[in-house]
Coordinates of C-alpha atoms in Angstrom, one line a residue:
Chain A
X712 CA 201.3 130.5 83.5
X713 CA 199.3 133.6 82.6
X714 CA 196.1 131.6 82.6
X715 CA 196.7 130.2 86.2
X716 CA 197.3 133.6 87.5
X717 CA 194.0 135.2 86.3
X718 CA 192.2 132.1 87.7
X719 CA 193.9 132.8 90.9
X720 CA 192.9 136.6 90.7
X721 CA 189.3 135.7 90.0
X722 CA 189.2 133.3 92.9
X723 CA 190.6 135.9 95.3
X724 CA 188.4 138.7 94.2
X725 CA 185.4 136.4 94.5
X726 CA 186.2 135.2 98.0
X727 CA 185.7 138.4 100.0
X728 CA 182.2 138.9 98.3
X729 CA 181.2 135.4 99.2
X730 CA 182.3 135.6 102.6
X731 CA 180.3 138.9 102.9
X732 CA 177.3 137.2 101.7
X733 CA 177.6 134.3 104.0
X734 CA 178.0 136.9 106.9
X735 CA 175.1 138.8 105.7
X736 CA 172.5 135.7 105.5
X737 CA 174.1 134.3 108.7
X738 CA 175.1 131.0 107.4
X739 CA 177.9 129.6 105.5
X740 CA 177.6 127.4 102.4
X741 CA 177.4 129.9 99.6
X742 CA 179.4 128.6 96.7
X743 CA 179.9 130.5 93.4
X744 CA 177.4 128.2 91.8
X745 CA 174.8 128.7 94.5
X746 CA 175.3 132.4 94.3
X747 CA 174.8 132.1 90.5
X748 CA 171.7 130.1 91.1
X749 CA 170.0 132.2 93.9
X750 CA 170.8 135.6 92.9
X751 CA 172.0 136.0 89.4
X752 CA 169.8 133.8 87.5
X753 CA 166.5 135.5 88.9
X754 CA 168.1 138.9 88.4
X755 CA 168.6 137.9 84.8
X756 CA 165.0 136.7 84.5
X757 CA 163.6 140.0 86.0
X758 CA 165.7 142.1 83.6
X759 CA 164.5 140.2 80.6
X760 CA 161.0 140.6 81.7
X761 CA 161.5 144.4 82.0
X762 CA 163.1 144.6 78.7
X763 CA 160.3 142.8 77.0
X764 CA 157.6 144.7 78.9
X765 CA 159.1 148.0 77.8
X766 CA 159.5 147.0 74.2
X767 CA 156.1 145.7 74.0
X768 CA 154.7 148.7 75.8
X769 CA 155.7 151.0 73.1
X770 CA 154.0 149.1 70.4
X771 CA 150.5 149.3 72.2
X772 CA 148.4 152.3 71.7
X773 CA 145.3 152.5 73.9
X774 CA 142.7 155.3 74.0
X775 CA 144.4 156.5 77.2
X776 CA 147.7 156.7 75.4
X777 CA 150.6 154.4 75.3
X778 CA 150.6 151.3 77.6
X779 CA 152.8 152.2 80.4
X780 CA 156.3 150.8 80.3
X781 CA 158.5 150.2 83.4
X782 CA 159.9 153.8 83.8
X783 CA 156.4 155.4 83.8
X784 CA 155.1 152.9 86.3
X785 CA 158.2 153.6 88.4
X786 CA 157.2 157.2 88.3
X787 CA 153.7 156.5 89.5
X788 CA 155.0 154.5 92.5
X789 CA 156.6 157.7 93.5
X790 CA 153.5 159.8 92.8
X791 CA 151.2 157.6 94.5
X792 CA 153.4 157.7 97.6
X793 CA 153.5 161.6 97.4
X794 CA 149.7 161.7 97.1
X795 CA 149.6 159.6 100.3
X796 CA 152.0 162.0 102.2
X797 CA 150.0 165.1 101.1
X798 CA 146.7 163.5 102.0
X799 CA 148.0 162.6 105.5
X800 CA 149.3 166.3 105.8
X801 CA 145.8 167.6 104.8
X802 CA 144.1 165.3 107.4
X803 CA 146.6 166.4 110.1
X804 CA 145.8 170.0 109.1
X805 CA 142.1 169.3 109.5
X806 CA 142.3 167.8 113.0
X807 CA 144.5 170.7 114.0
X808 CA 142.1 173.2 112.8
X809 CA 139.2 171.3 114.5
X810 CA 140.9 171.3 117.8
X811 CA 141.6 174.9 117.7
X812 CA 138.1 175.6 116.8
X813 CA 136.7 173.6 119.6
X814 CA 139.2 175.0 122.1
X815 CA 138.1 178.4 121.1
X816 CA 134.5 177.8 121.4
X817 CA 135.1 176.0 124.9
X818 CA 136.8 179.3 126.0
X819 CA 133.7 181.3 125.0
X820 CA 131.2 178.8 126.4
X821 CA 132.3 176.3 128.9
X822 CA 129.2 174.3 128.7
X823 CA 129.9 173.5 125.0
X824 CA 130.5 169.8 124.4
X825 CA 133.1 169.7 121.6
X826 CA 132.3 167.7 118.4
X827 CA 135.0 165.9 116.6
X828 CA 134.5 164.7 113.1
X829 CA 136.7 162.3 111.4
X830 CA 138.4 163.4 108.2
X831 CA 136.6 162.4 105.1
X832 CA 139.4 162.8 102.6
X833 CA 139.8 160.2 99.8
X834 CA 141.5 156.9 100.5
X835 CA 145.1 156.8 99.3
X836 CA 146.7 153.9 97.6
X837 CA 148.5 153.0 100.8
X838 CA 145.2 153.1 102.7
X839 CA 143.6 150.8 100.1
X840 CA 146.5 148.4 100.7
X841 CA 146.0 148.5 104.3
X842 CA 142.2 147.8 104.0
X843 CA 142.7 144.8 101.7
X844 CA 145.3 143.4 104.1
X845 CA 143.0 143.8 107.0
X846 CA 140.2 142.2 105.2
X847 CA 141.9 139.3 104.0
X848 CA 143.6 138.5 107.2
X849 CA 140.3 138.8 109.2
X850 CA 138.4 136.7 106.8
X851 CA 141.2 134.2 106.8
X852 CA 141.3 133.9 110.4
X853 CA 137.7 133.7 110.9
X854 CA 137.5 130.9 108.3
X855 CA 140.4 129.1 110.2
X856 CA 138.4 129.3 113.5
X857 CA 135.5 127.5 111.8
X858 CA 137.2 125.3 109.3
X859 CA 139.9 123.6 111.5
X860 CA 137.5 122.4 114.2
X861 CA 135.1 121.2 111.6
X862 CA 137.7 119.6 109.6
X863 CA 139.0 117.8 112.7
X864 CA 135.4 116.7 113.4
X865 CA 134.9 115.4 109.9
X866 CA 138.3 113.7 109.9
X867 CA 137.6 111.8 113.2
X868 CA 133.8 111.0 112.5
X869 CA 133.1 108.9 109.5
X870 CA 129.3 109.4 109.9
X871 CA 129.7 113.1 110.0
X872 CA 132.1 112.9 107.1
X873 CA 129.5 111.1 105.0
X874 CA 126.8 113.6 105.9
X875 CA 128.8 116.7 105.2
X876 CA 130.7 115.5 102.2
X877 CA 128.2 116.3 99.6
X878 CA 127.7 119.8 100.7
X879 CA 131.4 120.5 100.7
X880 CA 131.9 118.9 97.3
X881 CA 129.1 121.0 95.9
X882 CA 130.0 124.4 97.5
X883 CA 133.9 123.9 97.0
X884 CA 134.0 124.7 93.2
X885 CA 131.6 127.7 93.4
X886 CA 133.5 130.9 92.9
X887 CA 132.9 133.1 95.9
X888 CA 132.1 135.8 93.9
X889 CA 128.8 134.1 93.1
X890 CA 128.1 134.5 96.8
X891 CA 128.8 138.0 96.9
X892 CA 125.3 139.4 95.9
X893 CA 123.8 137.1 98.5
X894 CA 126.4 138.1 101.1
X895 CA 125.5 141.7 100.4
X896 CA 122.0 141.4 100.7
X897 CA 122.0 139.3 103.7
X898 CA 124.4 141.6 105.4
X899 CA 122.3 144.7 104.8
X900 CA 119.4 143.0 106.0
X901 CA 120.7 141.4 109.2
X902 CA 123.6 143.9 110.2
X903 CA 121.4 146.8 111.0
X904 CA 122.8 149.1 113.7
X905 CA 122.8 152.8 114.3
X906 CA 126.5 152.7 115.4
X907 CA 128.2 149.9 113.2
X908 CA 131.4 148.5 114.6
X909 CA 132.7 147.8 111.1
X910 CA 131.6 149.1 107.7
X911 CA 129.1 146.9 105.8
X912 CA 131.3 146.7 102.8
X913 CA 134.1 145.4 105.2
X914 CA 131.8 142.7 106.3
X915 CA 130.8 141.8 102.7
X916 CA 134.3 141.5 101.6
X917 CA 135.4 139.6 104.7
X918 CA 132.7 137.1 104.5
X919 CA 133.3 136.5 100.9
X920 CA 137.0 135.8 101.8
X921 CA 135.9 133.6 104.5
X922 CA 133.6 131.6 102.2
X923 CA 136.5 130.8 99.8
X924 CA 138.9 130.1 102.5
X925 CA 136.7 127.5 104.2
X926 CA 136.7 124.7 101.8
X927 CA 140.5 124.1 101.3
X928 CA 141.0 124.4 105.0
X929 CA 138.1 122.0 105.9
X930 CA 139.1 119.4 103.2
X931 CA 143.0 119.5 104.1
X932 CA 142.4 119.3 107.7
X933 CA 140.1 116.4 107.5
X934 CA 142.3 114.6 105.2
X935 CA 145.1 115.2 107.5
X936 CA 143.1 113.8 110.4
X937 CA 141.6 110.8 108.7
X938 CA 145.0 109.7 107.4
X939 CA 146.2 109.6 110.9
X940 CA 148.5 106.5 111.2
X941 CA 146.7 103.6 112.7
X942 CA 149.5 102.7 115.0
X943 CA 149.3 106.1 116.6
X944 CA 145.6 105.7 117.3
X945 CA 146.4 102.3 119.0
X946 CA 149.0 103.9 121.1
X947 CA 146.3 106.3 122.2
X948 CA 144.0 103.6 122.8
X949 CA 146.5 101.5 124.8
X950 CA 147.3 104.7 126.9
X951 CA 143.6 105.3 127.3
X952 CA 143.8 109.0 126.4
X953 CA 140.5 110.8 126.8
X954 CA 139.0 112.3 123.6
X955 CA 140.1 115.7 124.3
X956 CA 143.8 114.5 125.0
X957 CA 143.7 112.3 121.9
X958 CA 142.9 115.2 119.8
X959 CA 145.3 117.6 121.6
X960 CA 148.3 115.2 121.8
X961 CA 147.9 112.9 118.8
X962 CA 145.3 114.2 116.2
X963 CA 146.4 117.8 116.1
X964 CA 150.0 117.5 115.8
X965 CA 149.8 114.8 113.3
X966 CA 147.7 116.8 111.0
X967 CA 149.6 120.1 111.4
X968 CA 151.3 119.7 108.2
X969 CA 148.2 119.2 106.4
X970 CA 146.3 121.9 108.0
X971 CA 149.0 124.5 107.1
X972 CA 148.9 123.1 103.5
X973 CA 145.1 124.0 103.5
X974 CA 145.9 127.3 105.2
X975 CA 148.5 128.2 102.6
X976 CA 146.2 127.1 99.7
X977 CA 143.3 129.2 101.0
X978 CA 145.2 132.4 101.6
X979 CA 146.5 132.4 98.1
X980 CA 143.0 132.0 96.8
X981 CA 141.5 134.5 99.1
X982 CA 143.9 137.3 98.2
X983 CA 143.0 136.7 94.4
X984 CA 139.2 136.6 95.3
X985 CA 139.4 139.5 97.6
X986 CA 140.7 141.8 94.8
X987 CA 137.9 140.7 92.3
X988 CA 135.4 141.2 95.1
X989 CA 136.4 144.7 95.8
X990 CA 136.4 145.5 92.1
X991 CA 132.9 144.0 91.7
X992 CA 131.2 145.4 94.9
X993 CA 133.0 148.7 95.0
X994 CA 134.2 147.7 98.5
X995 CA 137.2 149.7 99.7
X996 CA 140.6 148.0 98.9
X997 CA 143.1 147.5 96.2
X998 CA 140.2 146.2 93.9
X999 CA 138.4 149.3 94.3
X1000 CA 141.6 151.5 93.5
X1001 CA 142.0 149.5 90.3
X1002 CA 138.3 150.0 89.4
X1003 CA 138.4 153.5 90.2
X1004 CA 141.5 154.2 88.1
X1005 CA 139.9 152.4 85.3
X1006 CA 136.7 154.6 85.5
X1007 CA 138.8 157.7 85.9
X1008 CA 140.5 157.1 82.6
X1009 CA 143.2 159.7 83.0
X1010 CA 146.6 159.5 81.0
X1011 CA 148.1 158.2 84.3
X1012 CA 145.5 155.6 85.0
X1013 CA 147.0 152.7 83.2
X1014 CA 150.4 153.2 85.0
X1015 CA 148.6 153.4 88.3
X1016 CA 146.7 150.2 87.7
X1017 CA 150.1 148.6 86.8
X1018 CA 151.5 149.9 90.1
X1019 CA 148.5 148.1 91.8
X1020 CA 149.1 145.0 89.8
X1021 CA 152.6 144.7 90.9
X1022 CA 151.7 145.5 94.5
X1023 CA 149.0 142.9 94.5
X1024 CA 151.6 140.3 93.2
X1025 CA 154.3 141.3 95.7
X1026 CA 151.7 141.2 98.7
X1027 CA 150.4 137.8 97.7
X1028 CA 154.0 136.5 97.3
X1029 CA 154.7 138.0 100.8
X1030 CA 151.6 136.4 102.4
X1031 CA 152.6 132.8 100.9
X1032 CA 156.1 133.3 102.4
X1033 CA 154.8 134.4 105.7
X1034 CA 152.6 131.3 105.8
X1035 CA 155.5 129.1 104.8
X1036 CA 157.7 130.6 107.5
X1037 CA 154.9 129.9 110.2
X1038 CA 154.4 126.4 108.8
X1039 CA 158.1 125.8 109.1
X1040 CA 158.1 127.0 112.7
X1041 CA 155.1 125.2 113.9
X1042 CA 155.3 121.8 112.0
X1043 CA 157.4 119.1 113.3
X1044 CA 157.6 117.5 109.8
X1045 CA 160.3 119.6 108.1
X1046 CA 160.4 117.5 105.1
X1047 CA 156.9 118.4 104.0
X1048 CA 157.3 122.3 104.1
X1049 CA 160.5 122.6 102.1
X1050 CA 159.1 124.5 99.0
Chain B
X1254 CA 153.2 79.6 139.7
X1255 CA 149.9 81.3 139.5
X1256 CA 147.9 82.1 136.3
X1257 CA 148.2 85.6 135.5
X1258 CA 146.7 85.5 132.0
X1259 CA 144.1 83.1 130.8
X1260 CA 143.2 83.1 127.1
X1261 CA 140.3 80.7 126.9
X1262 CA 138.5 79.4 123.8
X1263 CA 139.1 82.3 121.4
X1264 CA 137.4 82.3 118.1
X1265 CA 138.1 85.3 115.7
X1266 CA 135.9 85.5 112.7
X1267 CA 136.5 88.5 110.3
X1268 CA 133.7 89.7 108.1
X1269 CA 135.0 90.0 104.7
X1270 CA 133.2 90.9 101.3
X1271 CA 133.7 87.4 100.3
X1272 CA 131.9 86.2 103.5
X1273 CA 133.1 85.3 107.1
X1274 CA 136.8 84.3 107.5
X1275 CA 137.8 82.3 110.6
X1276 CA 141.1 83.4 111.5
X1277 CA 141.4 81.9 115.0
X1278 CA 139.7 78.9 116.4
X1279 CA 139.7 77.6 119.9
X1280 CA 143.0 79.4 121.1
X1281 CA 143.7 78.3 124.7
X1282 CA 146.7 79.6 126.6
X1283 CA 147.5 80.2 130.3
X1284 CA 150.4 82.3 131.2
X1285 CA 152.0 82.3 134.6
X1286 CA 153.3 85.4 136.4
X1287 CA 156.9 86.3 135.3
X1288 CA 156.8 84.1 132.4
X1289 CA 158.2 84.9 128.9
X1290 CA 156.1 83.4 126.2
X1291 CA 156.9 83.5 122.4
X1292 CA 154.3 83.0 119.8
X1293 CA 155.6 81.6 116.7
X1294 CA 154.2 80.6 113.4
X1295 CA 154.2 81.5 109.7
X1296 CA 153.0 84.9 108.6
X1297 CA 149.2 85.2 108.5
X1298 CA 148.5 82.4 111.1
X1299 CA 147.0 85.1 113.3
X1300 CA 149.7 85.6 116.0
X1301 CA 149.2 89.3 115.8
X1302 CA 145.4 88.8 116.2
X1303 CA 145.9 86.8 119.3
X1304 CA 148.1 89.7 120.7
X1305 CA 145.7 92.4 119.7
X1306 CA 142.8 90.5 121.4
X1307 CA 145.0 90.4 124.6
X1308 CA 145.7 94.0 124.2
X1309 CA 142.1 94.7 123.7
X1310 CA 142.6 96.5 120.4
X1311 CA 140.5 93.6 118.9
X1312 CA 137.4 91.9 120.3
X1313 CA 137.2 88.1 119.9
X1314 CA 134.1 86.7 118.3
X1315 CA 133.9 84.3 121.1
X1316 CA 135.8 83.3 124.0
X1317 CA 137.6 85.6 126.3
X1318 CA 140.9 87.0 127.9
X1319 CA 141.0 87.0 131.7
X1320 CA 144.0 89.1 133.2
X1321 CA 144.4 88.9 136.9
X1322 CA 140.7 87.7 137.4
X1323 CA 139.3 90.6 135.3
X1324 CA 138.0 90.1 131.8
X1325 CA 139.6 92.3 129.1
X1326 CA 137.2 94.3 127.2
X1327 CA 139.1 97.2 126.0
X1328 CA 142.9 98.4 125.7
X1329 CA 144.6 99.7 128.7
X1330 CA 148.1 100.6 130.1
X1331 CA 148.3 97.5 132.2
X1332 CA 148.6 95.6 129.0
X1333 CA 151.3 97.7 127.2
X1334 CA 152.2 97.1 123.7
X1335 CA 155.3 97.4 122.0
X1336 CA 154.5 97.8 118.4
X1337 CA 156.5 96.3 115.5
X1338 CA 157.3 99.7 114.0
X1339 CA 157.9 101.5 117.2
X1340 CA 154.8 103.8 116.7
X1341 CA 156.7 106.6 118.5
X1342 CA 155.0 110.1 118.0
X1343 CA 157.4 111.8 115.5
X1344 CA 156.8 115.4 117.0
X1345 CA 158.0 114.4 120.4
X1346 CA 161.4 113.5 121.7
X1347 CA 162.3 110.2 123.1
X1348 CA 161.8 111.6 126.6
X1349 CA 158.5 113.3 125.7
X1350 CA 157.2 110.1 124.2
X1351 CA 157.6 108.2 127.4
X1352 CA 156.4 111.2 129.4
X1353 CA 153.1 111.0 127.6
X1354 CA 152.6 107.5 128.8
X1355 CA 154.0 108.1 132.3
X1356 CA 151.9 111.1 133.0
X1357 CA 148.8 109.3 131.6
X1358 CA 149.5 106.3 134.1
X1359 CA 151.2 107.9 137.0
X1360 CA 150.0 111.5 136.6
X1361 CA 148.0 111.3 139.8
X1362 CA 150.1 109.2 141.9
X1363 CA 153.6 110.4 141.3
X1364 CA 155.1 113.9 142.0
X1365 CA 156.6 115.9 139.2
X1366 CA 160.1 115.0 140.1
X1367 CA 159.2 111.3 140.7
X1368 CA 157.8 111.3 137.1
X1369 CA 161.1 112.8 135.7
X1370 CA 163.0 110.3 137.6
X1371 CA 160.9 107.5 136.4
X1372 CA 161.1 108.5 132.8
X1373 CA 164.9 108.7 133.0
X1374 CA 165.2 105.3 134.8
X1375 CA 163.2 103.7 132.0
X1376 CA 165.3 105.2 129.3
X1377 CA 168.4 104.4 131.2
X1378 CA 167.1 100.8 131.3
X1379 CA 167.1 100.6 127.4
X1380 CA 170.3 102.5 127.3
X1381 CA 168.8 105.5 125.7
X1382 CA 169.6 108.1 128.3
X1383 CA 172.3 109.6 126.1
X1384 CA 169.8 110.6 123.4
X1385 CA 166.6 111.1 125.2
X1386 CA 166.0 114.5 123.9
X1387 CA 166.3 113.5 120.3
X1388 CA 163.4 113.1 118.1
X1389 CA 162.5 109.8 116.4
X1390 CA 163.6 110.9 113.0
X1391 CA 167.2 111.7 114.6
X1392 CA 167.9 108.3 115.9
X1393 CA 168.4 104.9 114.3
X1394 CA 165.7 102.1 114.0
X1395 CA 167.1 100.1 116.8
X1396 CA 167.2 103.2 119.2
X1397 CA 163.5 104.0 118.2
X1398 CA 162.5 100.4 119.3
X1399 CA 164.4 100.9 122.4
X1400 CA 162.4 104.0 123.2
X1401 CA 159.2 102.0 122.3
X1402 CA 160.2 99.4 124.8
X1403 CA 160.9 102.2 127.5
X1404 CA 157.6 103.7 126.9
X1405 CA 155.8 100.3 127.5
X1406 CA 158.1 99.3 130.5
X1407 CA 157.4 102.8 132.0
X1408 CA 153.6 102.1 132.2
X1409 CA 154.5 99.4 134.6
X1410 CA 152.4 96.8 132.9
X1411 CA 151.1 93.6 134.4
X1412 CA 151.9 92.2 131.0
X1413 CA 154.1 93.4 128.2
X1414 CA 152.9 92.5 124.6
X1415 CA 155.6 92.6 122.1
X1416 CA 154.4 92.5 118.4
X1417 CA 157.5 91.4 116.5
X1418 CA 159.5 94.0 118.3
X1419 CA 162.8 93.3 116.3
X1420 CA 161.3 92.3 113.1
X1421 CA 162.2 95.4 111.2
X1422 CA 166.0 95.6 112.5
X1423 CA 169.0 94.3 110.9
X1424 CA 170.5 91.1 112.2
X1425 CA 173.4 92.7 114.3
X1426 CA 171.0 95.2 115.9
X1427 CA 168.3 92.6 116.7
X1428 CA 171.0 90.5 118.4
X1429 CA 172.0 93.4 120.4
X1430 CA 168.3 94.3 121.3
X1431 CA 167.7 90.6 122.3
X1432 CA 170.7 90.8 124.8
X1433 CA 169.3 94.1 126.2
X1434 CA 165.8 92.7 126.5
X1435 CA 167.2 89.8 128.4
X1436 CA 169.1 91.9 130.7
X1437 CA 165.8 94.0 131.4
X1438 CA 164.0 90.7 132.0
X1439 CA 166.8 89.6 134.4
X1440 CA 166.1 92.8 136.4
X1441 CA 162.4 93.3 136.1
X1442 CA 161.1 89.8 135.6
X1443 CA 158.0 91.0 133.6
X1444 CA 155.5 88.7 132.2
X1445 CA 155.9 88.9 128.3
X1446 CA 154.1 87.7 125.3
X1447 CA 156.2 88.2 122.3
X1448 CA 155.3 87.5 118.6
X1449 CA 158.2 86.5 116.4
X1450 CA 159.0 84.4 113.4
X1451 CA 162.7 84.2 114.3
X1452 CA 163.3 80.8 115.7
X1453 CA 166.6 81.6 117.4
X1454 CA 165.0 84.6 119.1
X1455 CA 162.2 82.6 120.4
X1456 CA 164.5 79.9 121.9
X1457 CA 166.9 82.4 123.3
X1458 CA 164.4 84.5 125.1
X1459 CA 161.5 82.4 126.1
X1460 CA 160.4 80.2 128.9
X1461 CA 157.8 78.7 126.5
X1462 CA 157.3 78.7 123.0
X1463 CA 153.8 78.6 121.6
X1464 CA 153.9 77.2 118.1
X1465 CA 150.7 78.1 116.0
X1466 CA 149.2 76.1 113.3
X1467 CA 148.6 77.7 109.9
X1468 CA 145.4 79.6 109.2
X1469 CA 142.5 79.6 108.4
X1470 CA 141.1 78.6 111.8
X1471 CA 144.6 78.8 113.3
X1472 CA 145.2 77.4 116.7
X1473 CA 147.8 76.6 119.2
X1474 CA 149.7 73.7 117.7
X1475 CA 152.3 72.6 120.2
X1476 CA 153.9 74.1 123.4
X1477 CA 157.7 73.8 124.0
X1478 CA 159.1 74.3 127.4
X1479 CA 162.6 76.0 127.2
X1480 CA 164.3 74.9 130.5
X1481 CA 167.5 76.4 129.6
X1482 CA 169.4 78.0 132.5
X1483 CA 169.4 81.8 132.9
X1484 CA 171.2 84.1 132.4
X1485 CA 171.6 82.8 128.8
X1486 CA 174.5 83.7 126.5
X1487 CA 174.2 83.3 122.8
X1488 CA 177.7 82.1 122.3
X1489 CA 177.6 79.5 125.0
X1490 CA 174.1 78.4 123.8
X1491 CA 175.4 77.8 120.2
X1492 CA 177.3 74.7 121.5
X1493 CA 174.6 73.6 123.9
X1494 CA 173.1 70.2 122.7
X1495 CA 169.8 71.2 124.5
X1496 CA 169.6 74.4 122.7
X1497 CA 170.2 72.7 119.3
X1498 CA 167.6 70.1 120.2
X1499 CA 164.9 72.8 121.1
X1500 CA 165.7 74.9 118.0
X1501 CA 165.3 71.8 115.7
X1502 CA 161.9 71.0 117.5
X1503 CA 160.5 74.5 116.6
X1504 CA 162.0 74.1 113.0
X1505 CA 160.3 70.7 112.7
X1506 CA 157.0 72.0 113.7
X1507 CA 157.2 75.1 111.3
X1508 CA 158.7 73.4 108.3
X1509 CA 157.6 69.8 108.5
X1510 CA 154.2 69.7 110.4
X1511 CA 153.0 73.1 109.6
X1512 CA 154.8 73.6 106.3
X1513 CA 153.4 76.5 104.5
X1514 CA 152.7 75.7 100.9
X1515 CA 152.9 79.0 99.0
X1516 CA 152.3 78.6 95.3
X1517 CA 153.9 81.3 93.0
X1518 CA 150.4 82.2 92.0
X1519 CA 148.9 83.6 95.0
X1520 CA 145.4 82.4 96.0
X1521 CA 143.4 85.5 95.7
X1522 CA 140.9 84.4 98.3
X1523 CA 143.6 84.0 101.0
X1524 CA 145.3 87.3 100.1
X1525 CA 142.2 89.3 100.2
X1526 CA 141.1 87.9 103.6
X1527 CA 144.6 88.3 104.9
X1528 CA 144.5 91.9 103.9
X1529 CA 141.2 92.6 105.6
X1530 CA 142.4 90.8 108.6
X1531 CA 145.5 92.9 108.7
X1532 CA 143.4 96.1 108.3
X1533 CA 141.4 95.1 111.3
X1534 CA 144.5 94.2 113.3
X1535 CA 146.3 97.2 112.3

């Protein structure tokens, strides 16, 4: 009797929680078991990792002090954000002063053409995150613009495929970092402009990202296109679809799942490569932040690098999830994009 | 009745790694307007090859196909094909699948509302109007094939080519589809070539059954006229002595005269050549 009543209590105390959860997510179907699997188990995993980390951190002594544990790293999250806020305040103050100064001179001398100068303070952690994200996205999009049409052409045309294949196969396994010196030299030789639209360092990083995004996208797109069901090709032939309509109505939709697989793969690689490229070339971004902190060698450096490591991981995860959501939205084949 | 389609002296030779393989030799067939002709034969006898040549998807090595006085040299919507595995575009709904065909064929001659009406009419014809905004993965195999037929009919073809249209369906669905097809035929009186290996299906639906001999170098073996009164009902026919006679004629051809000896150890040559032939045909 007492057993039955406790079970009943547990059930009733769980029920409101479950229904709250179902309301929050906007769908029904959370059972105690699925809650355990989707929320409780991951939480346990993270806690275990934090425990092992902090235990191990205390045992490691480096020349810069103890290896940072979770608590110290968490502190650095806060201080990096504070630094960002102070830097922004400084910048605002600078612009305000500049404006006042210009206004004052204009009053004295109406002919004076006011000069505005950009604030040249140091880039904060948040600025570096922004730079890296912009770089990776622009390199990725540029690669997609080249790779997807190229992949479609290769997939459709066996002659072209045979001609291009050796080049792709040889360049595919090359680490894009090997390209970096070449890219740097070519960019500084070719991209000469007194008033550059974007910084050279940005261009270097972006082209490196683009080079590593290119191959997975070209290969996956061409495989997707060439594995097009022959019956669908016949449908297109019976309907006498023009070449453009054939690509638009049959080829492209049929290979969307594979194209997205390629895009997801290359975005993942691109994010990893970008950080390394920024470290290597001292181009602005998260990689430079890590390298600067390493060179800086203050007692906080390791904790700050650890912050960067976690942020890099979280952003990489976020990019992958975003691609997955876009893929699910854009693709007709829901079965191939479930994970 | 005038001849609509003239298949004359078709030879088909496939190049295989083991040398040339003659799939068809001297296939001759004339089909009149409004006639329903079935091609029947053992698997691998080149039925599909004949159909694909008429469709223009394959080019005969020698001989030719003349439709309405014009030689067939490439595929076209006036020879609509109903494929064996429906071949609907999986990312489009039933309506959109038919729409793609209708827009391609009547995009210039019909107005927007006429196009819509025509699509809906054709889907109604195959009893798919209740599910026309569903995608192929949301409907059953029989329904998919209905949409495939609607797409072909919507092109208003001069001749309808059906490649084992009900081969992948279960027996009950198949019977249902055959009844539907007879109903549609009653209304539209299309010229149809249908490939089948179902003897009952052939006798039930056809005006003529073309029985093909076994390959290699397959050709037209015998032609059987089916003069059963239309509309035909499968229950009444089951007791009809003429139906039974026709049925046993086909069976005799297939299992006595053109008996296919399939040894348990498959002849490597024939499987290889068949596969390459299917690859070309597919």
